[in-house]
Amino acid sequence: MLDLRLYMAQRLSAMVMAPLVLGHIAVMVYAIQGGLSTAEILGRTQGSIPWLLFYGTFVLAVSVHAAIGLRVIVHETTGLRGRGLRIFTWGTGIVLLMMGARAVAAVTML
Amino acid sequence: MSENTKTLEVSVWRGTQEGGAFETFSVPAQESQTVLDVVSWIQQSADPTLTYRYACRVGMCGSCAMMVNGQPRWTCRTHVSRVLDGNRLEIAPLRNLPVIKDLAADMDPFFDKWIKAGGVHRPSRTRHEPIQEVSPEEPGRVEANKAIECINCSVCYAACDTVAGNEDYLGPAALQRAWTLYNDEKVQDRGAILDAVSGSDGCLNCHTQGSCTRYCPNELDPLSAIAGLKRAVATSFFRRRA
């Protein structure tokens, strides 16, 4: 159930995600080791364009990657196809994007 | 046979696409017995209505493949001693294909996909032109040679879990054939091959589980062929946009 366009979108989004995942893990380790409080973390991320771009890109890549991956799983396990499968793929991507964008906005916007 | 008292308990699938059940037969065990020998004994000595398919009996024609104890095998070259579970054998029609009757699977979807994947020779020269010389050492020819011993037995197709989950998926044999043609320097329109295998039923759906290569009775490697197609298709994605 993957044509070339979807396949490349999933692979390219994975390539984008790979360094961002490592960066995210590094940030988590740093934040915990240094004992940063929520307020201190928000103090650094709010109003920060680099953090907005970092996590904004992350959310976008995840939305594309996960929606296509779930599309394959749903098709192969339930047999869903055609319009229903398209709606599921787009729906999953949009929901993930909205939830992610909300979270990113909450920690990077003033 | 009379001095040999050992018997095999053989469960054989009886039925059609609409339904059926396993029927058990006691079959005399013999030395160097193949699974096809067992099926033939049942049909000739126990129940002449048993339907199955075979032709060459020497691993060339690819018509006798069945599920043996849950795994796809070419039955004419599978010794009973290698697959016996205690003294039991379970023989069923090939997985992932419709059943015509008993052990005979309908091979139409398999061959339809072979054609859909572009596995039909499209000559680049007419009969009036000189024959194109092909060097056996040329890298494309070496790659193409790896798969030309495919006997269309459909064992890889029956072994493939991607086919089981996605009935449109072209399957390992058809895609391996496409990879062979892609590497054949006599084939001019390679873009057409990539178009045929890069759709929503094509090579990009392979999950790289490798059952095709694991079960191929001729020890071919469809998994690597599909990986080659994926690389070629992905590369073409950028080239065609450039």
Coordinates of C-alpha atoms in Angstrom, one line a residue:
Chain A
M1 CA 0.0 0.0 0.0
L2 CA 3.0 2.3 -0.4
D3 CA 3.6 4.0 -3.8
L4 CA 6.9 5.8 -4.5
R5 CA 5.7 9.1 -3.2
L6 CA 4.6 7.7 0.2
Y7 CA 7.7 5.5 0.4
M8 CA 10.1 8.4 -0.2
A9 CA 8.1 10.7 2.2
Q10 CA 8.5 8.0 4.9
R11 CA 12.2 7.5 4.2
L12 CA 13.0 11.2 4.0
S13 CA 11.1 12.0 7.1
A14 CA 13.0 9.2 8.9
M15 CA 16.3 10.8 7.8
V16 CA 15.1 14.1 9.2
M17 CA 14.0 12.5 12.5
A18 CA 17.3 10.5 13.1
P19 CA 19.5 13.5 14.2
L20 CA 16.5 15.2 15.9
V21 CA 15.8 12.1 18.0
L22 CA 19.5 12.1 19.1
G23 CA 19.3 15.8 19.9
H24 CA 16.1 15.3 21.8
I25 CA 17.6 12.5 23.9
A26 CA 20.7 14.6 24.6
V27 CA 18.5 17.5 25.7
M28 CA 16.5 15.2 28.0
V29 CA 19.7 13.8 29.6
Y30 CA 21.1 17.3 30.0
A31 CA 17.9 18.7 31.5
I32 CA 17.7 15.9 34.1
Q33 CA 21.4 15.7 35.0
G34 CA 21.5 19.5 35.5
G35 CA 18.4 19.4 37.6
L36 CA 16.6 22.1 35.6
S37 CA 13.2 23.0 36.8
T38 CA 10.1 23.4 34.6
A39 CA 10.4 27.1 34.9
E40 CA 14.1 27.1 34.0
I41 CA 13.4 25.0 30.9
L42 CA 10.5 27.2 29.8
G43 CA 12.7 30.2 30.4
R44 CA 15.1 28.9 27.8
T45 CA 12.6 27.6 25.2
Q46 CA 10.0 30.3 25.3
G47 CA 10.6 32.9 22.6
S48 CA 13.4 30.8 21.2
I49 CA 13.4 30.5 17.4
P50 CA 16.0 27.6 17.3
W51 CA 13.9 25.5 19.7
L52 CA 10.7 26.3 17.7
L53 CA 12.5 25.2 14.5
F54 CA 14.0 22.1 16.2
Y55 CA 10.8 20.7 17.7
G56 CA 8.6 22.1 14.9
T57 CA 10.6 20.1 12.3
F58 CA 10.5 17.1 14.6
V59 CA 6.7 17.2 14.9
L60 CA 6.3 17.7 11.1
A61 CA 8.6 14.7 10.4
V62 CA 6.9 12.5 13.0
S63 CA 3.4 13.3 11.6
V64 CA 4.4 12.3 8.1
H65 CA 6.4 9.2 9.2
A66 CA 3.9 7.8 11.7
A67 CA 0.9 8.4 9.4
I68 CA 2.4 6.4 6.6
G69 CA 3.7 3.7 8.9
L70 CA 0.3 3.3 10.5
R71 CA -1.3 3.3 7.1
V72 CA 0.7 0.1 6.2
I73 CA -0.1 -1.6 9.5
V74 CA -3.8 -0.8 9.2
H75 CA -4.0 -2.0 5.6
E76 CA -2.2 -5.2 6.3
T77 CA -4.1 -6.1 9.5
T78 CA -7.6 -4.9 8.7
G79 CA -7.7 -4.9 4.9
L80 CA -8.8 -1.2 4.8
R81 CA -8.1 0.3 1.4
G82 CA -9.1 3.1 -1.0
R83 CA -10.9 6.1 0.4
G84 CA -11.1 4.8 3.9
L85 CA -7.3 4.2 4.0
R86 CA -6.6 7.7 2.6
I87 CA -8.9 9.3 5.2
F88 CA -7.1 7.3 7.9
T89 CA -3.6 8.4 6.7
W90 CA -4.5 12.0 6.4
G91 CA -6.5 12.0 9.6
T92 CA -3.6 10.4 11.6
G93 CA -1.1 12.9 10.1
I94 CA -3.3 15.9 10.8
V95 CA -4.1 14.9 14.4
L96 CA -0.4 14.2 15.2
L97 CA 0.6 17.5 13.6
M98 CA -2.1 19.5 15.6
M99 CA -1.2 17.8 18.9
G100 CA 2.5 18.3 18.3
A101 CA 2.2 21.9 17.1
R102 CA 0.1 22.7 20.2
A103 CA 2.9 21.3 22.4
V104 CA 5.6 23.1 20.5
A105 CA 3.7 26.3 20.7
A106 CA 3.2 25.9 24.4
V107 CA 6.9 25.6 25.2
T108 CA 8.4 28.0 22.6
M109 CA 5.8 30.8 22.2
L110 CA 5.7 33.5 24.7
Chain B
M1 CA 7.3 -52.5 1.0
S2 CA 5.8 -55.6 2.6
E3 CA 8.8 -56.1 5.0
N4 CA 8.6 -52.5 6.1
T5 CA 6.1 -52.1 8.9
K6 CA 6.7 -48.5 9.7
T7 CA 3.9 -46.2 8.7
L8 CA 3.5 -42.4 8.4
E9 CA 0.4 -40.6 9.7
V10 CA -0.3 -38.1 6.9
S11 CA -2.9 -35.4 7.2
V12 CA -4.0 -34.1 3.8
W13 CA -6.1 -31.1 3.1
R14 CA -9.3 -32.1 1.3
G15 CA -11.7 -29.5 0.0
T16 CA -12.1 -26.4 -2.2
Q17 CA -12.0 -22.6 -1.8
E18 CA -15.4 -22.9 -0.1
G19 CA -14.1 -25.1 2.7
G20 CA -12.7 -28.4 3.7
A21 CA -10.8 -30.4 6.3
F22 CA -7.7 -32.5 6.9
E23 CA -8.1 -36.2 6.2
T24 CA -5.6 -38.6 7.7
F25 CA -4.0 -41.5 5.9
S26 CA -1.6 -44.2 7.0
V27 CA 1.1 -44.4 4.4
P28 CA 3.9 -47.1 4.4
A29 CA 7.3 -45.5 5.0
Q30 CA 10.0 -46.2 2.6
E31 CA 13.7 -45.3 2.3
S32 CA 14.5 -42.1 0.3
Q33 CA 10.8 -41.4 0.1
T34 CA 9.8 -37.9 -1.0
V35 CA 6.7 -36.0 0.0
L36 CA 5.4 -36.3 -3.5
D37 CA 5.9 -40.1 -3.3
V38 CA 3.6 -40.0 -0.2
V39 CA 0.9 -37.9 -2.0
S40 CA 1.1 -40.2 -5.0
W41 CA 0.8 -43.3 -2.9
I42 CA -2.4 -41.9 -1.3
Q43 CA -3.9 -41.1 -4.7
Q44 CA -2.9 -44.4 -6.2
S45 CA -3.5 -46.8 -3.3
A46 CA -5.9 -45.1 -0.8
D47 CA -8.1 -42.5 -2.5
P48 CA -8.0 -41.9 -6.3
T49 CA -10.1 -38.7 -5.9
L50 CA -7.3 -36.8 -4.3
T51 CA -6.3 -33.9 -6.5
Y52 CA -2.8 -32.6 -6.7
R53 CA -0.4 -31.4 -9.3
Y54 CA 3.0 -32.5 -10.5
A55 CA 4.9 -33.0 -13.8
C56 CA 8.7 -33.6 -13.9
R57 CA 9.4 -35.1 -10.5
V58 CA 13.0 -33.8 -10.6
G59 CA 12.7 -30.2 -9.4
M60 CA 12.6 -28.5 -12.8
C61 CA 8.9 -27.7 -13.6
G62 CA 7.9 -26.0 -10.4
S63 CA 4.4 -27.5 -10.3
C64 CA 4.4 -29.7 -7.2
A65 CA 4.9 -27.2 -4.4
M66 CA 2.7 -27.6 -1.4
M67 CA 2.7 -26.7 2.3
V68 CA 4.4 -29.5 4.3
N69 CA 4.1 -29.2 8.0
G70 CA 3.2 -25.6 7.6
Q71 CA 6.2 -24.7 5.4
P72 CA 6.2 -24.3 1.6
R73 CA 8.3 -26.9 -0.2
W74 CA 8.9 -28.4 -3.6
T75 CA 7.5 -31.9 -2.7
C76 CA 9.4 -33.9 -5.4
R77 CA 12.7 -32.9 -4.0
T78 CA 11.8 -32.9 -0.3
H79 CA 12.7 -36.1 1.5
V80 CA 10.2 -37.2 4.1
S81 CA 13.0 -37.9 6.6
R82 CA 14.0 -34.2 6.5
V83 CA 10.5 -32.9 7.4
L84 CA 8.9 -35.6 9.4
D85 CA 7.4 -34.5 12.8
G86 CA 7.6 -37.8 14.8
N87 CA 5.8 -39.9 12.2
R88 CA 3.4 -37.2 11.1
L89 CA 3.2 -35.1 8.0
E90 CA 0.6 -32.4 7.3
I91 CA 0.2 -31.6 3.6
A92 CA -1.8 -28.6 2.4
P93 CA -2.2 -26.5 -0.7
L94 CA 0.2 -23.5 -1.2
R95 CA -0.5 -20.6 1.0
N96 CA -1.6 -17.2 -0.3
L97 CA -3.3 -18.7 -3.4
P98 CA -6.9 -19.8 -4.0
V99 CA -7.5 -23.5 -3.8
I100 CA -8.9 -25.3 -6.8
K101 CA -9.4 -28.7 -5.0
D102 CA -7.4 -30.5 -2.3
L103 CA -3.7 -29.9 -2.9
A104 CA -4.0 -28.1 -6.2
A105 CA -3.7 -24.3 -5.8
D106 CA -4.9 -21.9 -8.4
M107 CA -1.7 -20.3 -9.8
D108 CA -3.4 -17.6 -11.8
P109 CA -2.8 -14.7 -9.4
F110 CA 0.9 -15.7 -9.2
F111 CA 1.3 -15.6 -13.0
D112 CA -0.9 -12.5 -13.4
K113 CA 1.4 -10.6 -11.1
W114 CA 4.4 -12.0 -13.0
I115 CA 3.1 -10.2 -16.1
K116 CA 2.0 -7.1 -14.1
A117 CA 5.5 -6.7 -12.8
G118 CA 6.7 -6.4 -16.4
G119 CA 8.0 -10.0 -16.6
V120 CA 7.3 -10.2 -20.3
H121 CA 10.2 -9.9 -22.8
R122 CA 10.0 -6.7 -24.8
P123 CA 12.7 -7.0 -27.4
S124 CA 14.7 -3.9 -28.2
R125 CA 15.7 -5.1 -31.7
T126 CA 13.7 -6.6 -34.5
R127 CA 14.5 -10.0 -36.1
H128 CA 16.1 -8.1 -39.0
E129 CA 18.8 -6.6 -36.9
P130 CA 21.9 -8.5 -35.9
I131 CA 21.8 -10.3 -32.6
Q132 CA 23.1 -8.2 -29.7
E133 CA 26.2 -9.7 -28.1
V134 CA 26.1 -9.9 -24.4
S135 CA 29.3 -10.4 -22.4
P136 CA 29.0 -13.0 -19.6
E137 CA 31.3 -10.8 -17.5
E138 CA 29.3 -7.6 -17.8
P139 CA 28.1 -6.7 -14.2
G140 CA 24.5 -6.4 -15.2
R141 CA 24.6 -9.8 -16.8
V142 CA 26.2 -11.3 -13.7
E143 CA 23.4 -9.8 -11.6
A144 CA 20.7 -11.0 -14.0
N145 CA 22.2 -14.5 -14.0
K146 CA 21.6 -14.9 -10.3
A147 CA 17.8 -15.3 -10.8
I148 CA 17.4 -17.1 -14.1
E149 CA 17.0 -20.5 -12.5
C150 CA 13.6 -19.5 -11.1
I151 CA 11.2 -22.3 -11.9
N152 CA 8.0 -20.4 -11.0
C153 CA 7.1 -22.9 -8.2
S154 CA 5.5 -20.1 -6.1
V155 CA 7.2 -21.3 -2.9
C156 CA 8.5 -17.8 -2.2
Y157 CA 5.0 -16.4 -2.9
A158 CA 3.5 -18.8 -0.4
A159 CA 6.2 -18.1 2.2
C160 CA 5.8 -14.3 1.9
D161 CA 4.0 -12.6 4.9
T162 CA 3.7 -9.4 2.9
V163 CA 1.6 -11.2 0.3
A164 CA -0.5 -12.7 3.2
G165 CA -1.2 -9.2 4.5
N166 CA -1.5 -7.3 1.2
E167 CA -3.1 -9.4 -1.5
D168 CA -2.2 -6.9 -4.2
Y169 CA 1.5 -7.2 -3.5
L170 CA 3.3 -8.5 -6.6
G171 CA 5.4 -11.0 -4.5
P172 CA 9.0 -12.1 -4.5
A173 CA 9.1 -14.1 -7.8
A174 CA 7.6 -11.4 -10.0
L175 CA 9.8 -8.7 -8.5
Q176 CA 12.9 -10.8 -8.8
R177 CA 12.0 -11.3 -12.5
A178 CA 11.7 -7.6 -12.9
W179 CA 15.1 -7.1 -11.3
T180 CA 16.6 -9.6 -13.8
L181 CA 15.1 -7.7 -16.7
Y182 CA 16.3 -4.4 -15.2
N183 CA 19.8 -5.8 -15.3
D184 CA 19.5 -7.3 -18.8
E185 CA 21.3 -5.1 -21.2
K186 CA 19.0 -6.3 -24.0
V187 CA 16.2 -4.5 -22.3
Q188 CA 16.1 -0.8 -23.4
D189 CA 13.2 0.7 -21.4
R190 CA 14.3 0.3 -17.8
G191 CA 12.1 3.2 -16.7
A192 CA 9.0 1.1 -17.7
I193 CA 10.2 -1.7 -15.4
L194 CA 10.7 0.7 -12.5
D195 CA 7.2 2.1 -13.2
A196 CA 5.7 -1.4 -13.1
V197 CA 7.2 -2.3 -9.7
S198 CA 7.0 1.1 -7.9
G199 CA 3.2 1.3 -7.5
S200 CA 1.2 0.6 -4.4
D201 CA 1.4 -3.1 -5.1
G202 CA 5.2 -3.0 -5.8
C203 CA 8.6 -3.6 -4.3
L204 CA 8.4 -0.7 -1.9
N205 CA 5.9 -2.7 0.2
C206 CA 8.4 -5.5 1.0
H207 CA 9.1 -5.7 4.7
T208 CA 12.5 -7.4 4.2
Q209 CA 11.5 -10.4 6.3
G210 CA 13.4 -12.7 4.0
S211 CA 11.1 -15.8 3.9
C212 CA 11.4 -15.8 0.1
T213 CA 15.2 -16.3 0.2
R214 CA 14.9 -18.7 3.2
Y215 CA 12.5 -21.0 1.4
C216 CA 13.5 -20.8 -2.2
P217 CA 14.2 -24.4 -3.2
N218 CA 16.7 -23.3 -5.8
E219 CA 18.6 -21.2 -3.3
L220 CA 17.9 -18.0 -5.2
D221 CA 17.8 -14.6 -3.4
P222 CA 14.6 -12.6 -4.2
L223 CA 15.2 -10.6 -1.0
S224 CA 18.4 -9.0 -2.5
A225 CA 16.7 -8.6 -5.9
I226 CA 13.9 -6.6 -4.2
A227 CA 16.4 -4.6 -2.3
G228 CA 18.1 -3.8 -5.7
L229 CA 14.8 -2.7 -7.1
K230 CA 14.1 -0.5 -4.1
R231 CA 17.5 1.2 -4.5
A232 CA 16.9 1.7 -8.3
V233 CA 13.4 3.1 -7.7
A234 CA 14.5 5.5 -5.0
T235 CA 17.4 6.7 -7.1
S236 CA 15.1 7.2 -10.1
F237 CA 12.8 9.3 -7.8
F238 CA 15.5 12.0 -7.6
R239 CA 16.8 11.6 -11.1
R240 CA 13.4 12.0 -12.7
R241 CA 12.8 15.1 -10.7
A242 CA 16.2 16.6 -11.5

